[in-house]
Amino acid sequence: MKLIHKLPVFLLLILPLTLSGQKRWTLEECIRYAWENNLRIKQQVLAIEQSKNNAVQAKYAFAPTVSGSISHNMNWGRSVNMQTLEIIENKLSQSSGMSVRASVDIFEGNKKVNDLKNKEVFYEIAMQNAIKMKNDISLEISRSFLQVLLSRDILASAKSSLSSVQAQADRSKKLVDAGSQAYGPYLEITAQLAREKVQVVNAENQLRANLLSLKQLLDLPGDNDFDIAVPSVNLDNLSFMGESVENIYTAALGLPQIKSAELSHTSSKIQLKLAQGRHLPTLSFSAGYGTNYSDSRSDAFFQQLKDNRNPSIGFSLSVPIFTSFSIKTGVKNAKLDIIKYEIDLKNTQQALYKEIQQVVNDASSQYAQMKASAENVKAMEESFRYVQQKFDVGAANATDYTVAKTNLFKAQSDLLQSKYQLLFQMKVLDFYKGKPISL
């Protein structure tokens, strides 16, 4: 099935999930379970949390830094009495000191302001990436879910065909037993019956394979008895009269891949401001307070702490004079990044436009294919009915009957394929127009 690779977020019904016993899962339940349990989504959630932490830290960077220290020293041997300046020989002396210091940037070329803006943009990008990941997983699950529905309908068609051939084989045997029909046609019809049984087995195997694929997408336990709930979708009323690509594209510009590309372009402009800010000087203010105590002095402990107080304040100015052209090179590269992300945005927009073009074209082609397939089914049904009537009266051989029956089943299968393909493409277009997707 030809499908696009982008699908925006599904509108989900909030339903409880029970994993024990036989459960029939709706499409909404499958998607919700994947959103809550998929490992890729969990990894992206962690990336969101990290981006959020970085943004919060960028806000904290505006606060001053404060540090304190306490020291205690013991000395043996020769030392100096700090009060009398006399040398003390071979005596244990002890001293203590304590200080606290704070500093804050007054001006740093708006680096902190721009860094905060950039971190907040990164946080938004991480959230948009998570939404896109959910969309992609929703697409995978929806495609797999529809494949299960298709294989289920093909199995039902195969069983119906088997039942019809079985009835014909039973009738043929009665005719043979009554002597009204030769044994050869009976053998041919029983051979067709065997092929019909193989056809049913193949359809059953395909259904199991598609159920397994969907189950693996959900990462369900291996022993889980998994099945889906069949939605009430009327495939006979499907219709597609064409869509405006421009209108759908305008409605789809809010998709996460577009927002992420726009945010990346915004980030590149902030990065340029950061690079240009490195040309500017930085001015910081600091203040400190310290005191000390020594047992070589006779003054009391608290008296010394009072007498030895040492407050201080200071300003620091740093001016970049020559940085080996690293700042200039950084500015040049930042300007190139703006152009790069602008091109990335245009590429993303073009890709979305082409995707919508492709879906509209495929939906139109598939609708024409569905109508042609429906006409083909009608023709094959009439042809089979005619051959069956002739076969019943002995005017047609078993080979004619087998060919007509095979052609009818193939036509029915082709019609089912085209209906489900059209259904999916129409649902995708509905979402691009802002409508919720559900079955």
Short mmCIF file of C-alpha atoms in Angstrom, two decimals:
data_model
loop_
_atom_site.label_atom_id
_atom_site.label_comp_id
_atom_site.label_asym_id
_atom_site.label_seq_id
_atom_site.Cartn_x
_atom_site.Cartn_y
_atom_site.Cartn_z
CA MET A 1 0.00 0.00 0.00
CA LYS A 2 1.47 3.32 -1.07
CA LEU A 3 1.33 5.71 1.85
CA ILE A 4 2.92 8.98 2.82
CA HIS A 5 5.34 9.11 5.70
CA LYS A 6 3.94 12.01 7.66
CA LEU A 7 0.71 12.05 9.57
CA PRO A 8 -0.29 14.60 12.18
CA VAL A 9 -1.59 13.78 15.64
CA PHE A 10 -4.76 11.65 15.91
CA LEU A 11 -7.60 12.81 18.13
CA LEU A 12 -7.81 9.97 20.62
CA LEU A 13 -10.62 8.79 22.86
CA ILE A 14 -9.52 8.38 26.46
CA LEU A 15 -10.28 4.74 27.09
CA PRO A 16 -8.81 2.34 29.69
CA LEU A 17 -6.66 -0.48 28.41
CA THR A 18 -6.85 -4.01 29.76
CA LEU A 19 -4.10 -6.35 28.66
CA SER A 20 -5.33 -9.56 30.23
CA GLY A 21 -7.54 -12.05 28.43
CA GLN A 22 -9.16 -11.69 25.01
CA LYS A 23 -9.50 -8.03 24.12
CA ARG A 24 -10.52 -6.37 20.91
CA TRP A 25 -8.57 -3.17 20.42
CA THR A 26 -9.92 -0.12 18.62
CA LEU A 27 -7.60 2.01 16.52
CA GLU A 28 -7.73 4.76 19.14
CA GLU A 29 -6.75 2.32 21.90
CA CYS A 30 -3.84 1.00 19.85
CA ILE A 31 -2.48 4.49 19.25
CA ARG A 32 -2.98 5.58 22.85
CA TYR A 33 -1.18 2.48 24.14
CA ALA A 34 1.74 3.10 21.77
CA TRP A 35 2.00 6.73 22.85
CA GLU A 36 2.21 5.66 26.48
CA ASN A 37 4.54 2.68 26.07
CA ASN A 38 6.66 3.14 22.95
CA LEU A 39 10.37 3.32 23.84
CA ARG A 40 11.17 5.91 21.18
CA ILE A 41 8.54 8.23 22.58
CA LYS A 42 9.84 7.67 26.11
CA GLN A 43 13.31 8.65 24.93
CA GLN A 44 11.94 11.81 23.38
CA VAL A 45 10.11 12.64 26.62
CA LEU A 46 13.48 12.48 28.38
CA ALA A 47 14.90 14.84 25.76
CA ILE A 48 12.05 17.25 26.50
CA GLU A 49 12.82 17.13 30.22
CA GLN A 50 16.50 17.80 29.55
CA SER A 51 15.64 20.78 27.35
CA LYS A 52 13.31 22.08 30.03
CA ASN A 53 16.05 21.76 32.67
CA ASN A 54 18.46 23.65 30.43
CA ALA A 55 15.92 26.46 29.96
CA VAL A 56 15.35 26.71 33.72
CA GLN A 57 19.10 26.79 34.33
CA ALA A 58 19.45 29.61 31.80
CA LYS A 59 17.04 31.65 33.96
CA TYR A 60 19.03 30.88 37.10
CA ALA A 61 22.15 32.18 35.37
CA PHE A 62 20.94 35.75 35.99
CA ALA A 63 21.22 35.29 39.76
CA PRO A 64 24.49 36.20 41.52
CA THR A 65 26.92 33.50 42.54
CA VAL A 66 27.63 33.24 46.26
CA SER A 67 30.34 31.13 47.87
CA GLY A 68 31.66 30.76 51.39
CA SER A 69 34.72 29.14 52.93
CA ILE A 70 35.97 28.15 56.37
CA SER A 71 39.55 27.12 57.13
CA HIS A 72 41.49 25.91 60.16
CA ASN A 73 45.28 25.49 60.21
CA MET A 74 47.67 23.93 62.74
CA ASN A 75 51.38 24.70 62.59
CA TRP A 76 54.36 23.15 64.39
CA GLY A 77 57.82 24.56 64.66
CA ARG A 78 58.77 28.15 64.12
CA SER A 79 55.92 30.66 63.75
CA VAL A 80 55.25 34.37 64.32
CA ASN A 81 53.12 35.91 67.04
CA MET A 82 50.88 38.18 65.00
CA GLN A 83 50.30 40.48 67.97
CA THR A 84 53.92 41.05 69.09
CA LEU A 85 55.63 39.92 65.88
CA GLU A 86 57.91 37.72 68.00
CA ILE A 87 59.21 34.42 66.68
CA ILE A 88 57.83 31.39 68.49
CA GLU A 89 59.95 28.27 68.50
CA ASN A 90 58.58 24.70 68.48
CA LYS A 91 55.11 25.48 69.61
CA LEU A 92 51.78 24.35 68.21
CA SER A 93 49.86 27.30 66.82
CA GLN A 94 46.38 27.30 65.34
CA SER A 95 44.49 29.75 63.18
CA SER A 96 41.05 29.87 61.60
CA GLY A 97 39.52 31.94 58.86
CA MET A 98 36.14 32.35 57.22
CA SER A 99 34.88 34.33 54.26
CA VAL A 100 31.89 34.79 51.98
CA ARG A 101 31.96 36.21 48.46
CA ALA A 102 29.30 37.13 45.89
CA SER A 103 29.58 38.22 42.29
CA VAL A 104 27.12 39.22 39.58
CA ASP A 105 27.47 40.11 35.92
CA ILE A 106 26.31 43.64 35.17
CA PHE A 107 26.82 43.50 31.42
CA GLU A 108 28.03 40.60 29.30
CA GLY A 109 26.89 41.48 25.78
CA ASN A 110 23.38 40.11 26.37
CA LYS A 111 24.81 36.61 26.26
CA LYS A 112 22.62 35.39 29.10
CA VAL A 113 19.47 36.94 27.63
CA ASN A 114 20.09 35.38 24.24
CA ASP A 115 21.14 32.07 25.77
CA LEU A 116 17.84 31.94 27.66
CA LYS A 117 15.89 32.65 24.47
CA ASN A 118 17.83 29.94 22.66
CA LYS A 119 17.26 27.34 25.38
CA GLU A 120 13.53 28.10 25.35
CA VAL A 121 13.50 27.59 21.58
CA PHE A 122 15.31 24.26 22.00
CA TYR A 123 12.63 23.24 24.49
CA GLU A 124 9.90 24.05 21.95
CA ILE A 125 11.78 22.11 19.26
CA ALA A 126 12.00 19.06 21.53
CA MET A 127 8.24 19.16 22.10
CA GLN A 128 7.53 19.48 18.38
CA ASN A 129 9.84 16.53 17.69
CA ALA A 130 7.86 14.48 20.21
CA ILE A 131 4.59 15.35 18.48
CA LYS A 132 6.07 14.40 15.11
CA MET A 133 7.27 11.10 16.55
CA LYS A 134 3.77 10.40 17.82
CA ASN A 135 2.40 11.24 14.38
CA ASP A 136 4.82 8.84 12.68
CA ILE A 137 3.97 6.04 15.09
CA SER A 138 0.26 6.77 14.63
CA LEU A 139 0.76 6.41 10.88
CA GLU A 140 2.49 3.07 11.27
CA ILE A 141 -0.25 1.75 13.54
CA SER A 142 -3.07 3.08 11.35
CA ARG A 143 -1.58 1.53 8.24
CA SER A 144 -1.10 -1.78 10.03
CA PHE A 145 -4.63 -1.62 11.50
CA LEU A 146 -6.14 -1.12 8.04
CA GLN A 147 -4.05 -3.99 6.70
CA VAL A 148 -5.62 -6.23 9.34
CA LEU A 149 -9.09 -5.07 8.32
CA LEU A 150 -8.27 -5.67 4.67
CA SER A 151 -6.91 -9.17 5.29
CA ARG A 152 -9.98 -9.94 7.41
CA ASP A 153 -12.30 -8.95 4.56
CA ILE A 154 -10.26 -10.93 2.05
CA LEU A 155 -10.51 -13.96 4.34
CA ALA A 156 -14.28 -13.53 4.51
CA SER A 157 -14.39 -13.35 0.71
CA ALA A 158 -12.22 -16.48 0.44
CA LYS A 159 -14.48 -18.39 2.82
CA SER A 160 -17.55 -17.31 0.87
CA SER A 161 -15.92 -18.49 -2.33
CA LEU A 162 -14.99 -21.80 -0.67
CA SER A 163 -18.56 -22.27 0.52
CA SER A 164 -19.85 -21.70 -3.00
CA VAL A 165 -17.42 -24.19 -4.54
CA GLN A 166 -18.13 -26.68 -1.75
CA ALA A 167 -21.84 -26.53 -2.57
CA GLN A 168 -21.03 -27.02 -6.24
CA ALA A 169 -18.78 -29.99 -5.44
CA ASP A 170 -21.51 -31.57 -3.29
CA ARG A 171 -24.02 -31.15 -6.10
CA SER A 172 -21.57 -32.58 -8.63
CA LYS A 173 -21.00 -35.66 -6.44
CA LYS A 174 -24.73 -36.29 -6.19
CA LEU A 175 -24.99 -36.10 -9.97
CA VAL A 176 -22.08 -38.53 -10.34
CA ASP A 177 -23.64 -40.91 -7.82
CA ALA A 178 -26.94 -40.72 -9.72
CA GLY A 179 -25.17 -41.40 -13.00
CA SER A 180 -26.22 -38.04 -14.43
CA GLN A 181 -22.69 -36.63 -14.76
CA ALA A 182 -19.34 -37.99 -15.81
CA TYR A 183 -16.64 -38.48 -13.19
CA GLY A 184 -14.14 -36.13 -14.92
CA PRO A 185 -15.97 -32.86 -14.21
CA TYR A 186 -16.37 -33.93 -10.60
CA LEU A 187 -12.60 -34.40 -10.30
CA GLU A 188 -12.03 -30.95 -11.78
CA ILE A 189 -14.45 -29.31 -9.36
CA THR A 190 -12.86 -31.10 -6.40
CA ALA A 191 -9.48 -29.82 -7.58
CA GLN A 192 -10.93 -26.31 -7.57
CA LEU A 193 -12.27 -26.99 -4.09
CA ALA A 194 -8.75 -27.88 -2.94
CA ARG A 195 -7.44 -24.62 -4.42
CA GLU A 196 -10.18 -22.72 -2.61
CA LYS A 197 -9.12 -24.30 0.68
CA VAL A 198 -5.51 -23.29 0.03
CA GLN A 199 -6.79 -19.80 -0.72
CA VAL A 200 -8.55 -19.69 2.66
CA VAL A 201 -5.43 -20.94 4.45
CA ASN A 202 -3.32 -18.28 2.74
CA ALA A 203 -5.82 -15.61 3.76
CA GLU A 204 -5.78 -16.88 7.35
CA ASN A 205 -1.98 -16.83 7.39
CA GLN A 206 -1.95 -13.28 6.02
CA LEU A 207 -4.41 -12.17 8.69
CA ARG A 208 -2.25 -13.70 11.43
CA ALA A 209 0.86 -12.08 9.96
CA ASN A 210 -0.79 -8.65 9.86
CA LEU A 211 -2.09 -9.06 13.42
CA LEU A 212 1.42 -9.96 14.52
CA SER A 213 2.85 -6.88 12.79
CA LEU A 214 0.37 -4.65 14.58
CA LYS A 215 1.04 -6.41 17.87
CA GLN A 216 4.79 -5.90 17.44
CA LEU A 217 4.26 -2.21 16.70
CA LEU A 218 2.52 -1.96 20.07
CA ASP A 219 5.31 -3.96 21.79
CA LEU A 220 2.71 -6.17 23.44
CA PRO A 221 3.82 -9.26 25.40
CA GLY A 222 4.22 -12.39 23.30
CA ASP A 223 1.56 -14.34 25.19
CA ASN A 224 -1.09 -11.64 24.80
CA ASP A 225 -4.19 -12.87 22.92
CA PHE A 226 -4.47 -9.90 20.59
CA ASP A 227 -7.29 -8.97 18.23
CA ILE A 228 -8.83 -5.77 16.92
CA ALA A 229 -12.34 -4.39 17.08
CA VAL A 230 -13.86 -4.06 13.62
CA PRO A 231 -15.17 -0.51 13.15
CA SER A 232 -18.44 0.20 11.40
CA VAL A 233 -17.01 1.67 8.20
CA ASN A 234 -19.21 1.72 5.11
CA LEU A 235 -16.74 1.18 2.30
CA ASP A 236 -19.51 1.20 -0.32
CA ASN A 237 -20.18 4.92 0.22
CA LEU A 238 -16.62 6.10 -0.37
CA SER A 239 -16.39 9.03 -2.76
CA PHE A 240 -13.65 11.47 -3.75
CA MET A 241 -14.41 14.52 -5.88
CA GLY A 242 -10.97 16.14 -5.70
CA GLU A 243 -9.37 18.60 -3.26
CA SER A 244 -7.52 21.92 -3.43
CA VAL A 245 -3.85 21.28 -2.71
CA GLU A 246 -3.30 24.94 -1.82
CA ASN A 247 -6.10 25.00 0.75
CA ILE A 248 -4.95 21.78 2.39
CA TYR A 249 -1.34 22.99 2.43
CA THR A 250 -2.34 26.23 4.16
CA ALA A 251 -4.23 24.26 6.80
CA ALA A 252 -1.29 21.89 7.28
CA LEU A 253 1.35 24.56 7.98
CA GLY A 254 0.84 24.01 11.70
CA LEU A 255 2.30 20.51 11.56
CA PRO A 256 5.21 19.81 13.95
CA GLN A 257 7.78 19.33 11.18
CA ILE A 258 7.03 22.86 9.92
CA LYS A 259 7.07 24.37 13.41
CA SER A 260 10.33 22.61 14.23
CA ALA A 261 11.97 23.96 11.07
CA GLU A 262 10.70 27.47 11.85
CA LEU A 263 12.02 27.25 15.40
CA SER A 264 15.41 26.03 14.17
CA HIS A 265 15.57 29.06 11.88
CA THR A 266 14.70 31.31 14.85
CA SER A 267 17.43 29.64 16.91
CA SER A 268 20.01 30.35 14.21
CA LYS A 269 19.22 34.08 14.44
CA ILE A 270 19.69 33.97 18.21
CA GLN A 271 22.98 32.14 17.72
CA LEU A 272 24.15 35.04 15.55
CA LYS A 273 23.37 37.49 18.37
CA LEU A 274 25.32 35.28 20.76
CA ALA A 275 28.29 35.26 18.42
CA GLN A 276 28.16 39.03 17.94
CA GLY A 277 27.90 39.54 21.72
CA ARG A 278 31.36 38.07 22.18
CA HIS A 279 32.78 41.28 20.64
CA LEU A 280 31.45 43.29 23.59
CA PRO A 281 33.18 43.85 26.96
CA THR A 282 31.90 42.22 30.13
CA LEU A 283 31.47 44.07 33.42
CA SER A 284 30.95 42.30 36.72
CA PHE A 285 30.60 43.34 40.35
CA SER A 286 31.83 41.40 43.35
CA ALA A 287 31.68 41.83 47.12
CA GLY A 288 33.30 39.87 49.91
CA TYR A 289 33.56 39.66 53.66
CA GLY A 290 36.16 37.76 55.69
CA THR A 291 37.72 37.45 59.12
CA ASN A 292 40.20 35.23 60.96
CA TYR A 293 41.41 34.04 64.38
CA SER A 294 44.83 32.97 65.65
CA ASP A 295 45.67 31.44 69.06
CA SER A 296 49.03 33.21 68.95
CA ARG A 297 47.16 36.36 69.91
CA SER A 298 45.88 36.90 73.42
CA ASP A 299 42.58 38.45 72.35
CA ALA A 300 39.44 36.38 72.75
CA PHE A 301 38.04 34.44 69.81
CA PHE A 302 35.04 36.64 69.07
CA GLN A 303 37.04 39.79 69.68
CA GLN A 304 39.54 38.71 67.04
CA LEU A 305 36.76 37.92 64.60
CA LYS A 306 35.44 41.42 65.14
CA ASP A 307 38.83 43.12 64.88
CA ASN A 308 39.92 41.16 61.81
CA ARG A 309 36.88 41.88 59.66
CA ASN A 310 37.80 42.45 56.02
CA PRO A 311 34.92 43.62 53.77
CA SER A 312 35.61 44.30 50.09
CA ILE A 313 33.87 45.29 46.87
CA GLY A 314 35.17 45.38 43.34
CA PHE A 315 34.37 45.77 39.66
CA SER A 316 35.91 43.78 36.85
CA LEU A 317 35.95 44.84 33.21
CA SER A 318 37.10 42.46 30.50
CA VAL A 319 37.53 43.73 26.94
CA PRO A 320 38.27 41.32 24.07
CA ILE A 321 41.16 42.83 22.12
CA PHE A 322 42.48 39.98 20.02
CA THR A 323 41.00 36.48 20.00
CA SER A 324 42.82 34.94 17.04
CA PHE A 325 39.83 35.86 14.84
CA SER A 326 37.73 33.21 16.59
CA ILE A 327 34.90 35.68 17.29
CA LYS A 328 34.90 36.95 13.71
CA THR A 329 34.83 33.40 12.37
CA GLY A 330 32.01 32.50 14.74
CA VAL A 331 29.92 35.41 13.44
CA LYS A 332 30.52 34.36 9.82
CA ASN A 333 29.49 30.77 10.56
CA ALA A 334 26.40 31.96 12.44
CA LYS A 335 25.32 33.98 9.39
CA LEU A 336 25.80 30.91 7.21
CA ASP A 337 23.70 28.87 9.64
CA ILE A 338 20.83 31.33 9.20
CA ILE A 339 20.91 30.73 5.45
CA LYS A 340 21.18 26.98 6.00
CA TYR A 341 18.16 26.78 8.30
CA GLU A 342 16.20 29.06 6.00
CA ILE A 343 16.83 26.56 3.21
CA ASP A 344 15.90 23.71 5.55
CA LEU A 345 12.59 25.43 6.28
CA LYS A 346 11.85 25.85 2.58
CA ASN A 347 12.77 22.21 1.95
CA THR A 348 10.40 21.09 4.71
CA GLN A 349 7.61 23.25 3.32
CA GLN A 350 8.22 21.94 -0.19
CA ALA A 351 8.24 18.36 1.07
CA LEU A 352 4.90 18.89 2.81
CA TYR A 353 3.41 20.47 -0.32
CA LYS A 354 4.60 17.57 -2.45
CA GLU A 355 3.23 15.07 0.06
CA ILE A 356 -0.18 16.69 -0.13
CA GLN A 357 0.03 16.78 -3.92
CA GLN A 358 0.86 13.09 -3.93
CA VAL A 359 -1.97 12.13 -1.58
CA VAL A 360 -4.52 14.15 -3.56
CA ASN A 361 -3.29 12.56 -6.79
CA ASP A 362 -3.25 9.06 -5.28
CA ALA A 363 -6.73 9.51 -3.82
CA SER A 364 -8.05 10.64 -7.19
CA SER A 365 -6.36 7.72 -8.96
CA GLN A 366 -7.50 5.27 -6.32
CA TYR A 367 -11.09 6.48 -6.56
CA ALA A 368 -11.01 5.92 -10.32
CA GLN A 369 -9.44 2.51 -9.69
CA MET A 370 -12.16 1.68 -7.15
CA LYS A 371 -14.94 2.55 -9.58
CA ALA A 372 -13.29 0.50 -12.31
CA SER A 373 -12.81 -2.40 -9.90
CA ALA A 374 -16.46 -2.21 -8.86
CA GLU A 375 -17.51 -2.43 -12.50
CA ASN A 376 -15.11 -5.33 -12.96
CA VAL A 377 -16.64 -7.16 -9.98
CA LYS A 378 -20.11 -6.73 -11.46
CA ALA A 379 -18.89 -8.07 -14.78
CA MET A 380 -17.13 -11.02 -13.14
CA GLU A 381 -20.22 -11.81 -11.06
CA GLU A 382 -22.38 -11.88 -14.19
CA SER A 383 -19.79 -13.93 -16.01
CA PHE A 384 -19.52 -16.43 -13.16
CA ARG A 385 -23.30 -16.65 -12.82
CA TYR A 386 -23.59 -17.38 -16.53
CA VAL A 387 -20.82 -20.01 -16.46
CA GLN A 388 -22.30 -21.61 -13.36
CA GLN A 389 -25.70 -21.91 -15.01
CA LYS A 390 -24.11 -23.52 -18.05
CA PHE A 391 -22.01 -25.77 -15.82
CA ASP A 392 -25.10 -26.89 -13.93
CA VAL A 393 -26.75 -28.10 -17.14
CA GLY A 394 -23.54 -29.57 -18.53
CA ALA A 395 -23.02 -26.88 -21.17
CA ALA A 396 -19.71 -25.72 -19.65
CA ASN A 397 -16.77 -27.73 -18.37
CA ALA A 398 -15.10 -27.49 -14.98
CA THR A 399 -12.18 -25.51 -16.41
CA ASP A 400 -14.51 -22.71 -17.48
CA TYR A 401 -16.06 -22.78 -14.03
CA THR A 402 -12.64 -22.63 -12.32
CA VAL A 403 -11.43 -19.71 -14.45
CA ALA A 404 -14.62 -17.74 -13.83
CA LYS A 405 -14.47 -18.40 -10.10
CA THR A 406 -10.79 -17.39 -9.87
CA ASN A 407 -11.40 -14.20 -11.84
CA LEU A 408 -14.28 -13.26 -9.56
CA PHE A 409 -12.24 -13.72 -6.39
CA LYS A 410 -9.36 -11.67 -7.82
CA ALA A 411 -11.74 -8.87 -8.83
CA GLN A 412 -13.28 -8.84 -5.35
CA SER A 413 -9.82 -8.72 -3.72
CA ASP A 414 -8.72 -5.86 -5.99
CA LEU A 415 -11.85 -3.91 -5.10
CA LEU A 416 -11.20 -4.36 -1.38
CA GLN A 417 -7.58 -3.22 -1.84
CA SER A 418 -8.62 -0.05 -3.66
CA LYS A 419 -11.32 0.76 -1.08
CA TYR A 420 -8.96 0.54 1.89
CA GLN A 421 -6.26 2.51 0.10
CA LEU A 422 -8.76 5.24 -0.74
CA LEU A 423 -10.09 5.22 2.83
CA PHE A 424 -6.63 5.79 4.28
CA GLN A 425 -5.74 8.57 1.86
CA MET A 426 -9.03 10.37 2.50
CA LYS A 427 -8.47 10.19 6.26
CA VAL A 428 -4.99 11.67 5.83
CA LEU A 429 -6.40 14.53 3.77
CA ASP A 430 -9.10 15.10 6.37
CA PHE A 431 -6.46 15.52 9.03
CA TYR A 432 -4.40 17.90 6.91
CA LYS A 433 -7.58 20.00 6.79
CA GLY A 434 -7.72 19.96 10.59
CA LYS A 435 -10.29 17.21 11.06
CA PRO A 436 -9.75 14.44 13.61
CA ILE A 437 -9.11 10.95 12.27
CA SER A 438 -11.11 8.01 13.53
CA LEU A 439 -12.60 4.80 12.17
#
